[in-house]
Amino acid sequence: PLDTAKFLSFEEWKAQNLARAGQSSESFADRYKVDRSDGSDSATANGGVGGGGGDSPDPRGHTRSKNAGTTCKERFNYASFDCAATVHKTNPEAKGATSILVENKDSYMLNKCGAEKKFFIVELCDDILVDTVVLANFEFFSSMFRGFKVFVSDRYPIKQNGWKDLGTFEARNSRRVQAFLIENPLIWARYLKVELLTQYGNEFYCPVSLLRVHGTTMMEEFKHQGEVNTGGAEEDIIEEQGTINTCIAHAKAPDTASREPEHNHPPSPSPSPPPPSAPSAPPGSQVTHSYSHPPSAVPTTQENFFKTVHKRLSLLEANATLSLQYIEEQSRILRDAFVKVEKRQMEKTTQFIEKLNSTVLAELRSYKEQYDQLWQSTVIALESQNTHTDQQIQTLTTRLTLLTDELLFQRRIYQLQSLLLLLII
């Protein structure tokens, strides 16, 4: 019964049910693929590598944070060792790569300036839209990094051509913290790769002391878009502006040891000009711009995020319902198969017991016959033995009687001889 039971895989069962309903499994799969790929143009543009795979909203319609391009202790560092960020890979010449994730000026990643290709790959502690990359080198007797490239990806390992290029940047020859603005974050990134191209000076080592990565998570972007749509983002803008002022105050602090962080904007490859309505920062501070695409041109992150969540929940509910039906049907088939197996096993057990009983009865009968034969032979042997014993006893009795008579005769002869001897004497 288990061999004849029609146990189908989930895909076969789904295709069979769709065929019964008059639908095609190919069209259903195509519709599922369309739902998965809706709102993720970066995945299709890159062949599905490093583009989000349809699980995350399109980042093109995001609103840039007011703190983009600045760094300070108040901003969360997604490349920090405290939030479980890790260094996955570096060039073979690099040593102590995990030091760039720790806020310690006495530790650094040591790298040879003459290395053919200097790079490091860091896994961030969350999927974010990267808006600021911060690098620093606090070591005086070493060469300072100059030109470098920044790449991001949402998966790892990844092919060489699967990284998303965020741009080429040029640092200043300064032993201070330098923040670099990311104009177009492209995707929700989990992995960040930095390639060091050139350096200042001709020293043997080119260390990197610090790496910070600032950005916006999906939930933060979703909440921000919700506040903007409901008109309640004014307080958030004021709070972010206060954070900017705090960061700038840190940048303007006196530098007694020439190691106090500063915040600058090195030139990026293609900076976008600020819109006329961009707010102005306080005097002496860096100007950061907030822009958003019109709803008619590009869908907002909130809409994409809501659509993605809704589609994923709908697919999850549909798959859960189908899975439940599949499990119920397969359970019914399995129950029927088990009933058949039970009946067959009961029949086999009954036949086995009957055969066992007949065999045991036949054996018992043969044992009884053998016992009867053995008992009869034993009785006959005992009777013959008793007869032979009786004969021997009679023979012995006869012999004893003769021996007694002879002894009496000999006794009388002895007495007679004794009397004759006495007479003669």
Short mmCIF file of C-alpha atoms in Angstrom, two decimals:
data_model
loop_
_atom_site.label_atom_id
_atom_site.label_comp_id
_atom_site.label_asym_id
_atom_site.label_seq_id
_atom_site.Cartn_x
_atom_site.Cartn_y
_atom_site.Cartn_z
CA PRO A 1 0.00 0.00 0.00
CA LEU A 2 2.80 2.47 0.71
CA ASP A 3 4.30 1.74 -2.70
CA THR A 4 1.00 2.23 -4.49
CA ALA A 5 0.07 5.39 -2.54
CA LYS A 6 0.32 8.58 -4.62
CA PHE A 7 2.68 10.69 -2.53
CA LEU A 8 3.48 13.89 -4.48
CA SER A 9 5.96 16.64 -3.85
CA PHE A 10 4.58 20.10 -3.06
CA GLU A 11 5.31 21.41 -6.55
CA GLU A 12 3.69 18.38 -8.20
CA TRP A 13 0.68 18.63 -5.92
CA LYS A 14 0.32 22.38 -6.62
CA ALA A 15 0.60 21.80 -10.39
CA GLN A 16 -2.02 19.04 -10.16
CA ASN A 17 -4.45 21.28 -8.25
CA LEU A 18 -3.87 24.13 -10.71
CA ALA A 19 -4.57 21.75 -13.58
CA ARG A 20 -7.81 20.69 -11.89
CA ALA A 21 -8.78 24.36 -11.51
CA GLY A 22 -8.00 25.01 -15.20
CA GLN A 23 -4.88 27.13 -14.53
CA SER A 24 -1.35 26.69 -15.78
CA SER A 25 1.54 26.24 -13.40
CA GLU A 26 3.79 28.22 -15.77
CA SER A 27 1.56 31.29 -15.61
CA PHE A 28 1.38 31.01 -11.84
CA ALA A 29 5.18 30.83 -11.63
CA ASP A 30 5.52 33.79 -13.99
CA ARG A 31 3.08 35.82 -11.88
CA TYR A 32 5.04 34.90 -8.76
CA LYS A 33 8.27 36.03 -10.41
CA VAL A 34 6.65 39.31 -11.44
CA ASP A 35 5.51 39.90 -7.86
CA ARG A 36 8.98 39.15 -6.58
CA SER A 37 10.72 41.41 -9.12
CA ASP A 38 8.31 44.37 -8.79
CA GLY A 39 10.10 47.37 -7.31
CA SER A 40 13.63 45.97 -7.54
CA ASP A 41 15.09 47.26 -10.82
CA SER A 42 18.60 47.03 -9.46
CA ALA A 43 18.36 43.24 -9.25
CA THR A 44 17.33 42.84 -12.90
CA ALA A 45 19.81 45.43 -14.05
CA ASN A 46 22.65 43.48 -12.51
CA GLY A 47 21.47 40.02 -13.37
CA GLY A 48 20.16 39.38 -9.88
CA VAL A 49 23.54 39.95 -8.23
CA GLY A 50 23.76 42.44 -5.41
CA GLY A 51 20.43 44.04 -6.13
CA GLY A 52 18.18 43.10 -3.27
CA GLY A 53 16.33 40.25 -4.99
CA GLY A 54 12.92 41.92 -4.61
CA ASP A 55 12.89 41.56 -0.83
CA SER A 56 13.69 45.21 -0.13
CA PRO A 57 12.09 48.42 -1.38
CA ASP A 58 13.59 50.48 -4.15
CA PRO A 59 16.09 52.92 -2.55
CA ARG A 60 15.93 55.44 -5.38
CA GLY A 61 13.05 57.37 -3.84
CA HIS A 62 14.59 57.76 -0.41
CA THR A 63 14.98 61.05 1.42
CA ARG A 64 18.55 61.84 2.32
CA SER A 65 19.17 62.30 6.01
CA LYS A 66 20.06 65.76 7.29
CA ASN A 67 23.17 64.20 8.86
CA ALA A 68 24.46 62.74 5.58
CA GLY A 69 28.13 63.55 5.08
CA THR A 70 28.84 64.17 8.77
CA THR A 71 30.08 61.96 11.55
CA CYS A 72 30.11 62.14 15.31
CA LYS A 73 29.49 59.99 18.35
CA GLU A 74 25.76 60.73 18.20
CA ARG A 75 25.37 58.99 14.85
CA PHE A 76 25.11 55.21 14.92
CA ASN A 77 28.10 53.44 13.40
CA TYR A 78 27.00 50.36 11.47
CA ALA A 79 30.63 49.26 11.06
CA SER A 80 31.30 49.08 14.79
CA PHE A 81 32.56 45.99 16.58
CA ASP A 82 30.02 46.67 19.34
CA CYS A 83 27.09 46.01 16.98
CA ALA A 84 28.63 42.76 15.66
CA ALA A 85 30.16 44.14 12.46
CA THR A 86 32.92 41.91 11.10
CA VAL A 87 35.76 42.07 8.58
CA HIS A 88 35.30 39.26 6.06
CA LYS A 89 38.30 39.64 3.79
CA THR A 90 41.36 41.79 3.17
CA ASN A 91 44.38 41.69 0.88
CA PRO A 92 47.00 39.16 2.04
CA GLU A 93 49.44 41.85 3.19
CA ALA A 94 46.98 43.44 5.66
CA LYS A 95 47.29 42.70 9.39
CA GLY A 96 45.02 43.55 12.32
CA ALA A 97 42.00 44.32 10.13
CA THR A 98 39.51 44.18 13.02
CA SER A 99 41.15 47.25 14.55
CA ILE A 100 39.30 49.55 12.15
CA LEU A 101 36.01 48.52 13.80
CA VAL A 102 37.14 49.65 17.26
CA GLU A 103 37.23 53.29 18.40
CA ASN A 104 40.83 53.11 19.58
CA LYS A 105 43.48 55.47 18.23
CA ASP A 106 46.31 53.19 19.32
CA SER A 107 45.21 50.24 17.15
CA TYR A 108 45.11 50.14 13.37
CA MET A 109 45.07 47.89 10.32
CA LEU A 110 48.63 47.69 9.05
CA ASN A 111 49.06 47.46 5.30
CA LYS A 112 52.02 47.71 2.96
CA CYS A 113 51.89 50.66 0.57
CA GLY A 114 53.57 48.56 -2.11
CA ALA A 115 50.82 45.94 -2.07
CA GLU A 116 49.37 45.34 -5.50
CA LYS A 117 45.75 45.66 -4.40
CA LYS A 118 44.77 47.04 -1.01
CA PHE A 119 41.17 46.45 0.09
CA PHE A 120 38.96 45.24 2.94
CA ILE A 121 35.39 43.93 3.04
CA VAL A 122 33.22 44.65 6.09
CA GLU A 123 29.86 43.14 6.97
CA LEU A 124 27.67 45.83 8.49
CA CYS A 125 25.38 45.05 11.39
CA ASP A 126 22.21 45.94 9.43
CA ASP A 127 20.94 46.56 5.89
CA ILE A 128 21.19 50.30 5.36
CA LEU A 129 21.27 53.03 2.75
CA VAL A 130 24.85 54.22 3.13
CA ASP A 131 25.07 58.02 3.21
CA THR A 132 28.45 58.54 4.87
CA VAL A 133 31.72 56.62 4.89
CA VAL A 134 34.33 57.73 7.42
CA LEU A 135 38.03 56.86 7.30
CA ALA A 136 40.93 57.97 9.45
CA ASN A 137 44.65 57.34 9.89
CA PHE A 138 46.13 58.61 13.15
CA GLU A 139 49.68 57.25 12.66
CA PHE A 140 52.22 60.00 11.94
CA PHE A 141 55.16 58.02 10.54
CA SER A 142 53.18 56.39 7.75
CA SER A 143 51.68 57.22 4.39
CA MET A 144 48.16 58.62 4.30
CA PHE A 145 45.56 57.09 2.01
CA ARG A 146 44.43 59.40 -0.77
CA GLY A 147 42.18 57.99 -3.50
CA PHE A 148 39.86 55.10 -2.79
CA LYS A 149 36.71 53.43 -4.10
CA VAL A 150 33.66 52.32 -2.15
CA PHE A 151 31.51 49.36 -3.20
CA VAL A 152 28.42 47.84 -1.57
CA SER A 153 26.46 44.62 -1.88
CA ASP A 154 23.54 42.92 -0.19
CA ARG A 155 25.04 39.42 -0.20
CA TYR A 156 28.37 37.69 0.28
CA PRO A 157 30.30 35.97 -1.24
CA ILE A 158 29.78 37.79 -4.50
CA LYS A 159 31.32 37.83 -7.94
CA GLN A 160 33.85 40.51 -8.75
CA ASN A 161 31.49 42.31 -11.14
CA GLY A 162 28.57 42.12 -8.72
CA TRP A 163 29.66 44.96 -6.43
CA LYS A 164 27.75 48.26 -6.67
CA ASP A 165 30.15 51.19 -7.12
CA LEU A 166 29.27 54.14 -4.88
CA GLY A 167 32.04 56.30 -6.30
CA THR A 168 35.70 57.23 -6.10
CA PHE A 169 36.77 59.62 -3.34
CA GLU A 170 39.90 61.57 -2.48
CA ALA A 171 40.99 62.15 1.10
CA ARG A 172 43.06 65.00 2.46
CA ASN A 173 46.54 64.53 3.86
CA SER A 174 45.33 65.00 7.44
CA ARG A 175 45.57 62.82 10.55
CA ARG A 176 41.97 63.43 11.37
CA VAL A 177 38.62 61.77 10.88
CA GLN A 178 37.37 62.43 7.35
CA ALA A 179 33.74 61.92 6.33
CA PHE A 180 32.76 61.30 2.72
CA LEU A 181 29.23 61.89 1.44
CA ILE A 182 27.58 59.17 -0.64
CA GLU A 183 25.46 60.90 -3.27
CA ASN A 184 23.61 57.80 -4.53
CA PRO A 185 23.45 54.81 -2.17
CA LEU A 186 21.99 52.56 -4.96
CA ILE A 187 20.85 49.62 -2.78
CA TRP A 188 20.13 48.55 0.77
CA ALA A 189 23.64 47.34 1.52
CA ARG A 190 24.87 44.79 4.04
CA TYR A 191 28.49 44.48 2.87
CA LEU A 192 30.91 47.31 2.14
CA LYS A 193 34.19 47.08 0.25
CA VAL A 194 36.86 49.77 0.26
CA GLU A 195 39.70 49.71 -2.28
CA LEU A 196 42.67 51.95 -1.48
CA LEU A 197 44.11 53.26 -4.76
CA THR A 198 46.72 55.92 -3.99
CA GLN A 199 48.42 57.46 -0.96
CA TYR A 200 50.30 60.54 0.21
CA GLY A 201 54.00 60.17 0.89
CA ASN A 202 56.49 57.36 0.28
CA GLU A 203 56.45 55.53 3.59
CA PHE A 204 56.53 51.74 3.75
CA TYR A 205 53.22 51.28 5.60
CA CYS A 206 49.77 52.68 4.79
CA PRO A 207 47.64 51.95 7.89
CA VAL A 208 43.95 52.63 8.44
CA SER A 209 42.92 53.40 12.02
CA LEU A 210 39.17 53.87 11.82
CA LEU A 211 36.15 53.04 9.70
CA ARG A 212 32.67 54.36 10.28
CA VAL A 213 29.62 53.78 8.13
CA HIS A 214 26.49 55.83 8.68
CA GLY A 215 23.16 55.40 6.98
CA THR A 216 19.46 54.70 7.28
CA THR A 217 17.76 51.37 7.89
CA MET A 218 14.56 50.27 6.16
CA MET A 219 12.42 50.82 9.24
CA GLU A 220 13.85 54.28 9.86
CA GLU A 221 13.20 55.24 6.24
CA PHE A 222 9.69 53.81 6.43
CA LYS A 223 8.90 55.73 9.62
CA HIS A 224 10.40 58.92 8.21
CA GLN A 225 8.30 58.66 5.04
CA GLY A 226 5.21 58.05 7.17
CA GLU A 227 5.93 61.15 9.23
CA VAL A 228 6.52 63.21 6.08
CA ASN A 229 3.25 62.04 4.54
CA THR A 230 1.32 62.80 7.73
CA GLY A 231 3.00 66.20 8.14
CA GLY A 232 4.66 65.37 11.44
CA ALA A 233 8.29 65.48 10.39
CA GLU A 234 8.99 69.07 11.50
CA GLU A 235 10.16 68.06 14.96
CA ASP A 236 12.32 65.32 13.43
CA ILE A 237 13.95 67.87 11.10
CA ILE A 238 14.63 70.19 14.04
CA GLU A 239 16.12 67.30 16.03
CA GLU A 240 18.32 66.28 13.09
CA GLN A 241 19.42 69.88 12.65
CA GLY A 242 20.43 69.88 16.31
CA THR A 243 22.44 66.73 15.73
CA ILE A 244 24.19 68.46 12.81
CA ASN A 245 25.11 71.36 15.04
CA THR A 246 26.47 68.93 17.65
CA CYS A 247 28.57 67.15 15.04
CA ILE A 248 29.89 70.44 13.71
CA ALA A 249 30.74 71.51 17.27
CA HIS A 250 32.79 68.37 17.64
CA ALA A 251 34.56 69.21 14.40
CA LYS A 252 35.40 72.75 15.60
CA ALA A 253 36.83 71.64 18.96
CA PRO A 254 40.49 72.55 19.54
CA ASP A 255 43.01 69.95 18.47
CA THR A 256 45.77 69.66 21.08
CA ALA A 257 47.25 66.40 19.85
CA SER A 258 46.35 66.84 16.14
CA ARG A 259 44.02 63.85 16.45
CA GLU A 260 40.62 65.46 17.03
CA PRO A 261 38.06 64.39 14.39
CA GLU A 262 37.00 66.86 11.76
CA HIS A 263 34.25 66.64 9.18
CA ASN A 264 34.77 67.54 5.57
CA HIS A 265 33.41 66.74 2.16
CA PRO A 266 36.10 65.68 -0.30
CA PRO A 267 35.03 66.11 -3.88
CA SER A 268 33.01 63.20 -5.20
CA PRO A 269 32.94 62.12 -8.83
CA SER A 270 29.53 63.54 -9.67
CA PRO A 271 28.10 65.73 -6.92
CA SER A 272 24.50 66.75 -7.41
CA PRO A 273 23.72 70.46 -6.97
CA PRO A 274 21.39 71.34 -4.11
CA PRO A 275 17.83 72.35 -4.94
CA PRO A 276 16.80 75.96 -4.37
CA SER A 277 14.64 75.02 -1.42
CA ALA A 278 17.43 73.27 0.48
CA PRO A 279 17.80 74.55 4.07
CA SER A 280 21.00 76.34 4.99
CA ALA A 281 23.27 75.16 7.78
CA PRO A 282 24.79 77.46 10.42
CA PRO A 283 27.75 79.60 9.38
CA GLY A 284 31.04 77.76 9.19
CA SER A 285 29.38 74.35 8.92
CA GLN A 286 29.00 72.00 6.05
CA VAL A 287 25.84 72.17 4.02
CA THR A 288 23.90 68.98 3.61
CA HIS A 289 20.94 68.71 1.32
CA SER A 290 17.73 66.78 1.55
CA TYR A 291 16.02 65.85 -1.69
CA SER A 292 13.26 63.52 -2.75
CA HIS A 293 11.90 62.53 -6.12
CA PRO A 294 8.35 63.51 -7.04
CA PRO A 295 5.81 60.78 -6.38
CA SER A 296 4.81 60.75 -10.03
CA ALA A 297 8.37 60.11 -11.25
CA VAL A 298 9.64 57.54 -8.75
CA PRO A 299 7.57 55.71 -6.12
CA THR A 300 8.46 56.56 -2.54
CA THR A 301 10.24 54.15 -0.25
CA GLN A 302 7.13 53.92 1.92
CA GLU A 303 5.02 52.75 -1.02
CA ASN A 304 7.65 50.28 -2.18
CA PHE A 305 8.19 49.03 1.34
CA PHE A 306 4.46 48.67 1.97
CA LYS A 307 3.92 46.92 -1.38
CA THR A 308 6.83 44.58 -0.74
CA VAL A 309 5.64 43.73 2.77
CA HIS A 310 2.07 43.29 1.52
CA LYS A 311 3.16 41.02 -1.32
CA ARG A 312 5.42 39.01 0.92
CA LEU A 313 2.63 38.60 3.48
CA SER A 314 0.14 37.62 0.78
CA LEU A 315 2.56 35.08 -0.65
CA LEU A 316 3.28 33.82 2.83
CA GLU A 317 -0.43 33.41 3.60
CA ALA A 318 -1.06 31.71 0.24
CA ASN A 319 1.89 29.39 0.73
CA ALA A 320 0.77 28.68 4.31
CA THR A 321 -2.75 27.83 3.10
CA LEU A 322 -1.44 25.66 0.28
CA SER A 323 1.02 24.01 2.63
CA LEU A 324 -1.78 23.27 5.09
CA GLN A 325 -3.95 21.77 2.34
CA TYR A 326 -1.00 19.81 1.03
CA ILE A 327 -0.23 18.47 4.49
CA GLU A 328 -3.89 17.56 5.07
CA GLU A 329 -4.18 15.73 1.74
CA GLN A 330 -0.89 13.93 2.19
CA SER A 331 -1.92 13.05 5.74
CA ARG A 332 -5.18 11.60 4.46
CA ILE A 333 -3.32 9.56 1.84
CA LEU A 334 -0.84 8.45 4.47
CA ARG A 335 -3.68 7.55 6.86
CA ASP A 336 -5.39 5.46 4.16
CA ALA A 337 -2.09 3.81 3.36
CA PHE A 338 -1.53 3.06 7.03
CA VAL A 339 -5.05 1.56 7.28
CA LYS A 340 -4.25 -0.68 4.33
CA VAL A 341 -0.91 -1.58 5.85
CA GLU A 342 -2.63 -2.36 9.14
CA LYS A 343 -5.18 -4.62 7.44
CA ARG A 344 -2.49 -6.38 5.49
CA GLN A 345 -0.38 -6.79 8.58
CA MET A 346 -3.40 -8.14 10.49
CA GLU A 347 -4.03 -10.68 7.74
CA LYS A 348 -0.39 -11.65 7.67
CA THR A 349 -0.34 -11.89 11.47
CA THR A 350 -3.48 -14.04 11.49
CA GLN A 351 -2.04 -16.35 8.85
CA PHE A 352 1.22 -16.51 10.72
CA ILE A 353 -0.52 -17.35 14.01
CA GLU A 354 -2.66 -20.01 12.34
CA LYS A 355 0.38 -21.54 10.70
CA LEU A 356 2.25 -21.35 13.96
CA ASN A 357 -0.62 -23.02 15.82
CA SER A 358 -0.87 -25.84 13.26
CA THR A 359 2.87 -26.34 13.35
CA VAL A 360 2.94 -26.39 17.14
CA LEU A 361 0.00 -28.83 17.28
CA ALA A 362 1.69 -31.14 14.79
CA GLU A 363 4.86 -31.00 16.83
CA LEU A 364 2.93 -31.72 20.01
CA ARG A 365 1.20 -34.69 18.38
CA SER A 366 4.51 -36.08 17.22
CA TYR A 367 5.93 -35.55 20.69
CA LYS A 368 2.91 -37.40 22.17
CA GLU A 369 3.34 -40.33 19.82
CA GLN A 370 7.04 -40.52 20.63
CA TYR A 371 6.20 -40.34 24.34
CA ASP A 372 3.67 -43.17 24.00
CA GLN A 373 6.16 -45.30 22.13
CA LEU A 374 8.86 -44.56 24.66
CA TRP A 375 6.50 -45.32 27.54
CA GLN A 376 5.40 -48.64 26.05
CA SER A 377 8.97 -49.70 25.35
CA THR A 378 9.95 -48.70 28.87
CA VAL A 379 7.08 -50.72 30.40
CA ILE A 380 7.97 -53.78 28.33
CA ALA A 381 11.61 -53.44 29.29
CA LEU A 382 10.68 -53.14 32.96
CA GLU A 383 8.42 -56.19 32.79
CA SER A 384 11.09 -58.29 31.10
CA GLN A 385 13.61 -57.07 33.64
CA ASN A 386 11.27 -58.00 36.50
CA THR A 387 10.76 -61.49 35.01
CA HIS A 388 14.49 -62.01 34.61
CA THR A 389 15.06 -60.79 38.17
CA ASP A 390 12.45 -63.19 39.54
CA GLN A 391 14.12 -66.08 37.71
CA GLN A 392 17.49 -65.16 39.10
CA ILE A 393 16.04 -64.91 42.62
CA GLN A 394 14.50 -68.35 42.32
CA THR A 395 17.76 -69.80 41.05
CA LEU A 396 19.65 -68.26 43.93
CA THR A 397 17.08 -69.52 46.40
CA THR A 398 17.45 -73.06 45.05
CA ARG A 399 21.21 -72.89 45.26
CA LEU A 400 21.07 -71.56 48.81
CA THR A 401 18.79 -74.42 49.84
CA LEU A 402 21.21 -76.99 48.39
CA LEU A 403 24.12 -75.27 50.08
CA THR A 404 22.31 -75.35 53.43
CA ASP A 405 21.58 -79.05 53.10
CA GLU A 406 25.19 -79.74 52.20
CA LEU A 407 26.41 -77.77 55.18
CA LEU A 408 24.14 -79.77 57.50
CA PHE A 409 25.46 -83.01 55.99
CA GLN A 410 29.04 -81.94 56.39
CA ARG A 411 28.33 -80.98 59.97
CA ARG A 412 26.89 -84.35 60.73
CA ILE A 413 29.90 -86.03 59.08
CA TYR A 414 32.22 -83.93 61.22
CA GLN A 415 30.34 -84.95 64.36
CA LEU A 416 30.48 -88.60 63.37
CA GLN A 417 34.23 -88.41 62.72
CA SER A 418 34.77 -86.78 66.06
CA LEU A 419 32.82 -89.55 67.82
CA LEU A 420 34.78 -92.27 66.00
CA LEU A 421 38.02 -90.64 66.94
CA LEU A 422 37.02 -90.55 70.54
CA LEU A 423 36.05 -94.24 70.46
CA ILE A 424 39.36 -95.14 68.90
CA ILE A 425 41.28 -93.12 71.46
#
